[in-house]
XYZ file of C-alpha atoms in Angstrom:
476
model
C 12.933 -7.846 21.346
C 11.415 -4.911 19.419
C 13.162 -2.901 16.728
C 15.241 -0.267 18.393
C 14.460 3.349 17.438
C 16.964 5.849 18.620
C 15.311 9.138 19.313
C 16.673 12.410 17.965
C 17.314 15.286 20.352
C 14.169 17.125 21.139
C 13.910 20.858 21.325
C 12.852 20.665 25.007
C 15.101 17.672 25.793
C 12.277 15.575 26.955
C 13.141 12.453 25.005
C 16.880 12.978 24.414
C 18.921 9.652 24.282
C 15.825 7.541 24.929
C 15.426 4.231 23.147
C 11.925 3.157 22.097
C 10.630 -0.402 21.465
C 7.744 -0.093 18.937
C 6.135 -3.279 20.175
C 6.417 -2.586 23.925
C 4.808 0.199 25.948
C 5.638 1.121 29.484
C 4.029 -1.142 32.027
C 1.371 0.102 34.437
C 0.832 -1.516 37.798
C -1.341 -4.207 36.247
C 1.351 -5.650 33.965
C 3.009 -5.275 30.735
C 1.263 -3.936 27.644
C 2.137 -5.404 24.221
C 1.687 -4.083 20.704
C 1.883 -6.657 18.044
C 2.777 -5.164 14.688
C 1.143 -6.941 11.771
C 2.351 -5.495 8.468
C 1.056 -5.894 5.028
C 4.073 -4.958 2.921
C 2.271 -5.187 -0.545
C -0.096 -2.378 0.611
C 2.378 -0.475 2.610
C -0.031 -0.841 5.657
C 0.273 -1.946 9.210
C -2.327 -3.392 11.600
C -1.991 -3.781 15.307
C -3.010 -6.090 18.161
C -2.691 -4.296 21.509
C -3.043 -6.497 24.652
C -2.709 -6.387 28.380
C -3.894 -8.724 31.036
C -5.677 -11.002 28.636
C -7.595 -8.242 26.918
C -6.857 -7.213 23.302
C -7.796 -4.596 20.763
C -7.245 -4.944 17.029
C -6.820 -1.792 14.854
C -7.317 -1.690 11.055
C -7.353 -5.389 10.053
C -7.329 -6.399 6.427
C -9.838 -8.853 4.946
C -7.650 -11.931 5.358
C -8.427 -12.178 9.036
C -6.804 -15.568 9.709
C -3.489 -13.645 10.257
C -5.133 -11.768 13.128
C -6.851 -14.833 14.578
C -3.474 -16.409 14.754
C -1.960 -13.423 16.537
C -4.922 -13.370 18.945
C -4.439 -17.068 19.742
C -0.744 -16.586 20.314
C -1.343 -13.653 22.603
C -3.995 -15.695 24.532
C -6.280 -12.704 24.772
C -9.959 -11.982 24.469
C -10.665 -9.238 22.014
C -12.818 -6.360 23.350
C -12.732 -4.195 20.359
C -11.931 -4.312 16.623
C -11.311 -0.673 15.710
C -11.222 1.064 12.299
C -9.599 4.415 11.922
C -11.524 5.208 8.615
C -13.297 3.624 5.643
C -10.205 2.402 3.954
C -9.466 3.211 0.239
C -6.637 0.687 -0.408
C -8.119 -2.656 0.754
C -11.261 -4.422 1.733
C -11.622 -4.254 5.523
C -11.694 -7.337 7.713
C -13.068 -5.481 10.762
C -16.607 -6.648 10.464
C -15.646 -10.322 9.828
C -13.071 -10.375 12.665
C -15.440 -8.743 15.160
C -18.008 -11.425 14.359
C -15.572 -14.217 14.778
C -14.164 -13.009 18.066
C -17.258 -11.659 19.660
C -15.719 -8.222 19.934
C -17.448 -4.874 19.445
C -16.722 -3.333 15.979
C -15.738 0.276 16.513
C -15.948 2.757 13.540
C -15.805 6.503 13.554
C -19.170 7.991 14.399
C -19.410 9.719 11.096
C -18.758 6.656 9.078
C -22.398 6.000 8.176
C -21.790 2.337 7.433
C -24.749 0.193 6.416
C -24.265 -2.398 9.207
C -24.285 -2.322 12.989
C -21.226 -0.889 14.709
C -20.251 0.945 17.893
C -19.748 4.544 16.947
C -16.556 6.291 18.260
C -17.113 9.807 19.297
C -14.498 12.494 19.785
C -13.006 12.268 23.242
C -15.503 9.617 24.448
C -13.242 6.925 26.002
C -13.605 3.289 25.309
C -12.598 0.914 28.161
C -10.851 -2.345 27.331
C -9.784 -3.970 30.638
C -7.180 -1.623 32.096
C -6.615 0.109 28.807
C -8.544 3.274 27.981
C -8.781 4.240 24.235
C -9.556 7.815 23.503
C -10.925 8.603 19.991
C -9.718 11.956 18.504
C -11.531 13.191 15.423
C -8.780 13.694 12.810
C -10.538 14.468 9.516
C -8.504 15.029 6.364
C -7.516 11.661 4.852
C -11.301 10.996 4.990
C -13.943 13.166 6.516
C -14.850 10.675 9.292
C -11.309 9.714 10.198
C -10.525 8.966 13.879
C -7.201 8.456 15.560
C -7.173 6.499 18.826
C -4.906 7.358 21.824
C -4.260 4.487 24.142
C -3.894 5.439 27.828
C -2.828 3.504 30.886
C -3.703 4.943 34.387
C -4.623 8.272 32.804
C -1.231 8.675 30.889
C -0.831 8.856 27.148
C 1.091 5.842 25.858
C 0.504 5.583 22.075
C -1.721 6.908 19.217
C -2.955 4.799 16.388
C -3.222 7.484 13.697
C -4.403 5.737 10.581
C -3.943 8.059 7.662
C -3.676 11.178 9.610
C -0.241 12.082 11.009
C 2.253 9.579 9.677
C 6.030 8.973 9.827
C 7.606 11.895 7.935
C 4.330 12.806 6.094
C 0.571 12.801 6.383
C -2.265 10.933 4.569
C -3.233 12.267 1.229
C -6.539 14.042 0.898
C -7.383 13.529 -2.863
C -8.659 9.905 -2.742
C -12.344 11.099 -2.618
C -11.875 13.274 -5.701
C -9.866 16.326 -6.602
C -12.776 18.648 -5.903
C -12.810 17.631 -2.223
C -9.031 17.552 -1.796
C -8.383 21.210 -0.783
C -11.181 21.189 1.823
C -9.941 17.905 3.251
C -6.366 19.194 3.260
C -7.462 22.091 5.471
C -8.975 19.719 7.801
C -5.852 17.596 7.616
C -3.796 20.649 8.810
C -5.756 20.945 11.916
C -5.647 17.230 12.476
C -1.884 16.661 12.275
C -1.278 19.640 14.575
C -3.936 18.196 17.038
C -1.867 14.982 17.197
C 1.387 16.952 17.408
C 0.168 18.429 20.651
C 0.321 14.947 22.368
C 3.271 14.423 24.746
C 6.574 13.822 23.229
C 6.957 10.278 24.518
C 3.648 9.156 22.874
C 4.468 6.382 20.325
C 2.993 7.001 16.867
C 1.628 3.932 15.030
C 0.070 4.947 11.665
C -1.823 2.489 9.467
C -0.281 3.709 6.184
C 3.432 3.854 5.669
C 6.189 3.245 3.208
C 4.852 1.728 0.071
C 1.274 2.940 0.568
C -0.306 5.057 -2.108
C -2.427 6.539 0.682
C 0.618 8.597 1.810
C 1.322 12.022 0.366
C 4.997 10.984 0.362
C 6.922 8.100 1.717
C 9.692 7.336 4.317
C 11.358 4.209 5.388
C 9.904 3.689 8.868
C 6.436 2.687 9.938
C 6.492 3.966 13.565
C 7.870 6.925 15.478
C 7.110 9.179 18.435
C 5.134 12.400 18.607
C 8.349 14.231 19.672
C 10.348 12.971 16.699
C 7.578 13.938 14.285
C 7.328 17.398 15.853
C 10.999 17.890 15.218
C 11.429 16.250 11.831
C 8.152 15.779 9.965
C 7.873 18.319 7.078
C 4.127 18.590 7.280
C 4.453 20.241 10.655
C 6.842 22.897 9.399
C 4.439 24.806 7.139
C 3.901 28.449 8.321
C 0.153 28.400 7.802
C -2.731 26.351 6.686
C -2.683 27.562 3.005
C 0.964 26.675 2.678
C 0.254 23.235 4.041
C -2.621 22.710 1.656
C -0.483 23.839 -1.336
C 2.392 21.610 -0.248
C 0.196 18.591 0.250
C -1.563 18.859 -3.007
C 1.510 19.517 -5.229
C 2.850 16.610 -7.164
C 0.774 13.852 -5.542
C 1.525 10.525 -7.287
C -1.142 8.701 -9.056
C -2.841 5.805 -7.243
C -4.363 2.529 -8.334
C -7.723 2.756 -9.911
C -9.123 -0.054 -7.854
C -9.118 2.354 -4.927
C -12.363 3.915 -6.197
C -14.218 0.717 -5.151
C -12.810 0.039 -1.753
C -14.551 2.821 0.138
C -18.028 1.858 -1.090
C -17.433 -1.802 -0.349
C -16.334 -0.926 3.161
C -19.298 1.312 3.636
C -21.872 -1.225 2.550
C -20.386 -4.158 4.369
C -17.577 -6.356 3.131
C -18.050 -10.091 2.721
C -15.770 -12.538 4.344
C -12.714 -13.544 2.386
C -12.630 -16.940 0.515
C -9.771 -19.255 1.220
C -10.862 -21.687 -1.536
C -7.978 -23.126 -3.664
C -7.949 -22.192 -7.328
C -8.764 -24.822 -9.844
C -6.207 -25.789 -12.466
C -7.156 -24.643 -15.891
C -6.241 -25.799 -19.445
C -4.823 -22.842 -21.332
C -6.542 -23.949 -24.423
C -9.900 -23.467 -22.854
C -9.806 -20.261 -20.777
C -12.904 -18.279 -19.863
C -13.937 -15.601 -22.279
C -12.898 -11.931 -21.417
C -10.723 -13.191 -18.539
C -7.750 -10.941 -17.500
C -4.692 -13.094 -17.630
C -1.972 -12.271 -15.065
C 1.352 -14.003 -15.488
C 3.240 -14.232 -12.156
C 6.077 -16.287 -13.477
C 9.662 -14.916 -13.414
C 10.086 -12.117 -15.917
C 12.515 -14.000 -18.136
C 10.041 -16.798 -18.481
C 7.352 -14.278 -19.495
C 9.727 -12.842 -22.068
C 10.482 -16.293 -23.549
C 6.832 -17.153 -24.095
C 3.394 -15.988 -22.728
C -0.297 -16.100 -23.693
C -1.188 -13.284 -26.070
C -2.918 -10.459 -24.209
C -1.503 -11.473 -20.868
C 0.246 -9.044 -18.495
C 3.504 -10.073 -16.856
C 3.616 -9.297 -13.101
C 6.444 -11.357 -11.577
C 5.307 -12.661 -8.153
C 5.916 -10.065 -5.474
C 3.978 -8.591 -2.483
C 2.452 -6.067 -5.004
C 1.140 -8.400 -7.723
C -2.511 -7.639 -7.018
C -1.967 -3.918 -6.436
C -0.522 -3.595 -9.899
C -3.063 -5.876 -11.412
C -5.796 -3.801 -9.749
C -4.421 -0.786 -11.619
C -4.156 -2.421 -14.978
C -7.351 -4.470 -15.324
C -10.946 -3.643 -14.750
C -12.163 -3.906 -11.077
C -13.144 -7.449 -10.095
C -12.504 -8.715 -13.520
C -12.456 -12.525 -13.960
C -8.800 -13.378 -13.368
C -6.721 -16.291 -14.700
C -3.282 -16.547 -13.111
C -0.361 -18.213 -14.984
C 2.375 -19.555 -12.567
C 5.151 -21.982 -12.267
C 4.260 -25.225 -10.366
C 6.446 -24.216 -7.391
C 4.994 -20.819 -6.892
C 2.674 -19.883 -3.955
C -0.598 -19.570 -5.769
C -2.510 -19.307 -2.539
C -0.550 -16.186 -1.586
C -1.294 -14.701 -4.988
C -5.018 -15.416 -4.582
C -4.983 -13.866 -1.097
C -3.515 -10.673 -2.529
C -6.274 -10.477 -5.146
C -9.105 -11.177 -2.654
C -7.622 -8.622 -0.215
C -8.566 -5.944 -2.580
C -11.922 -7.299 -3.672
C -11.024 -9.382 -6.765
C -13.092 -12.454 -5.970
C -13.745 -13.798 -9.397
C -10.584 -15.869 -9.722
C -11.207 -18.399 -12.472
C -8.135 -20.459 -11.813
C -4.496 -21.032 -12.473
C -2.540 -22.217 -15.516
C 0.661 -24.228 -14.903
C 3.384 -25.205 -17.337
C 2.793 -23.276 -20.613
C 5.707 -25.155 -22.136
C 3.691 -28.406 -21.829
C 1.168 -27.269 -24.480
C 1.684 -26.581 -28.171
C 0.312 -23.067 -28.037
C 1.023 -19.890 -30.065
C 2.784 -17.821 -27.617
C 4.220 -14.236 -27.716
C 7.828 -13.529 -26.787
C 10.187 -10.561 -26.894
C 13.838 -9.979 -26.527
C 15.389 -8.708 -23.261
C 18.387 -6.449 -22.961
C 20.697 -5.159 -20.175
C 21.215 -1.544 -19.030
C 24.682 -1.839 -20.681
C 23.117 -2.625 -23.975
C 20.976 0.289 -23.916
C 23.784 2.657 -22.785
C 25.848 1.369 -25.696
C 23.082 1.835 -28.177
C 22.576 5.405 -27.039
C 26.349 6.164 -27.236
C 26.564 4.830 -30.780
C 23.626 6.925 -31.846
C 21.408 3.942 -32.802
C 18.015 4.655 -34.320
C 15.883 3.654 -31.391
C 12.909 4.782 -29.324
C 13.036 4.559 -25.562
C 9.815 4.402 -23.539
C 10.466 5.158 -19.842
C 7.482 3.507 -18.015
C 8.242 4.993 -14.535
C 5.957 7.474 -12.877
C 5.947 11.180 -13.845
C 7.626 12.010 -10.529
C 10.448 9.650 -11.212
C 10.758 10.930 -14.798
C 10.988 14.561 -13.662
C 13.759 13.596 -11.255
C 15.909 12.371 -14.072
C 15.547 10.659 -17.451
C 17.321 9.478 -20.531
C 17.672 12.300 -23.108
C 15.317 11.628 -26.078
C 13.215 9.170 -24.215
C 9.408 9.499 -23.801
C 7.403 8.964 -20.639
C 4.609 6.504 -20.630
C 3.620 5.519 -17.151
C 2.564 1.789 -17.076
C -1.086 2.462 -16.096
C -1.482 4.952 -18.909
C -0.415 2.399 -21.410
C -3.639 0.499 -20.899
C -5.491 3.189 -22.944
C -2.948 4.862 -25.067
C 0.721 5.178 -26.231
C 2.721 8.135 -25.147
C 3.053 11.103 -27.449
C 6.175 11.616 -29.606
C 6.538 8.010 -30.642
C 7.794 8.951 -34.060
C 10.444 7.038 -35.870
C 10.937 3.525 -37.104
C 13.731 2.297 -34.864
C 13.445 -0.507 -32.272
C 11.341 0.334 -29.143
C 13.225 -0.126 -25.933
C 11.266 -0.174 -22.666
C 12.790 0.626 -19.259
C 11.668 1.531 -15.788
C 13.597 1.510 -12.478
C 14.231 -2.237 -11.854
C 12.646 -4.110 -14.768
C 9.436 -5.068 -13.059
C 7.220 -2.447 -14.498
C 8.963 -2.766 -17.907
C 7.858 -6.413 -18.044
C 4.240 -5.283 -17.241
C 4.452 -2.719 -19.924
C 5.616 -5.212 -22.540
C 2.345 -7.012 -22.598
C 0.362 -3.808 -22.773
C 2.523 -2.583 -25.709
C 2.053 -5.799 -27.528
C -1.650 -5.195 -27.601
C -0.973 -2.038 -29.334
C 1.189 -3.646 -32.057
C 4.644 -2.930 -30.665
C 7.191 -5.625 -30.211
C 9.514 -4.169 -27.576
C 13.062 -4.737 -26.421
C 12.820 -4.808 -22.551
C 15.483 -3.832 -20.146
C 14.702 -6.757 -17.775
C 17.013 -5.938 -14.809
C 17.997 -2.479 -13.609
C 16.680 0.702 -14.875
C 17.131 4.418 -15.813
C 19.490 5.429 -12.891
C 21.801 2.671 -13.984
C 21.863 3.721 -17.612
C 22.400 7.288 -16.518
C 25.332 6.292 -14.437
C 26.917 4.356 -17.321
C 26.438 7.322 -19.626
C 28.038 9.666 -17.076
C 30.921 7.359 -16.692
C 31.480 7.455 -20.379
């Protein structure tokens, strides 16, 4: 059974009190149509397999195509099309590889200009996949060539796969191709989101980007919706005119990972298939020169002892995303892990964003007699007490500027984690101990290794973060 999405009351009442199932679309006379939702939480992205009567269409697959092959096999369908909404900026596409494996036609926006064969999608020129009709709608803004795809059955609109155009509670950001192009693309995005908002209320909205994606101008908690709900509730559809929309979309955009700059060109020239090769086990006394060392062990293990120069990124769905922000693109990578950790999943994450030079994995640092770095960890209560006692300390808040502006500890300095790669924050005067804090402890752990490289031995708030300290201070 699909996730139930209770609709809000529409202005015209056309979808009041309806219940939508995001993985099921109303049947036509030929049978039931299914939408398989395939999320990639670490990227904040969602791909889709749409199928009816043994015919399938895949939309926006990532590079690790085995996931999609499994979904296709389970659905027992023949794939007619593998469709891309745009040349993606946050991952290496698997569209070309999946189309080759399944014998499907690879569909890209007509304006993509990719350096390999594909079937161009032109505005309002329908594609037929069995009983399904797929209508491309040119929706430039997130990228110039961007297409959304409306799925129709028996001439009726059923769903729209909107990529990075109209999204749940927001719209795709327009600055990923450079700040100079952002205002012009934002003007195009204004027209695109309103074009999609003109679809019938009941049309299900399936964007590619969603919560957790840096491709979004802002974030909400849901990954699917309906056009009617978005028309009533989406802030990007409430601006009085185009220029107000542009100003609103370009204000206070969060920073995005620097590896993004390499994804578009790779996807334009033709991504190579992903490797599923297992990583060799390395001896930590004989690591490759100039390798970037990413330590995915639990954060306390990293604090207790880690290789000098390594970066602590506790295993999570965003390990590679953060690594891709903190190390040079496609650097040679060594991963440090515990023996029971899923190193294949970590490798998959790196390869998904184009980091193919994975030298290997190091297990069991404690088994070697090595000079290791370490630092002390502290709790949010420890920091609140030190502040209350007026201790001579420096506090580096390594959250994003947006989080900092929403509320921070008085006297602290803001040094966003990615910025620490190249420089320390200003106003680092004083000789007291340096405390490092973020929102949960994850980024503070990453910052610790970067600060060590600049000669600072930090005290790290390993669990919890700034909101917790502020609450303790307020409580007295």
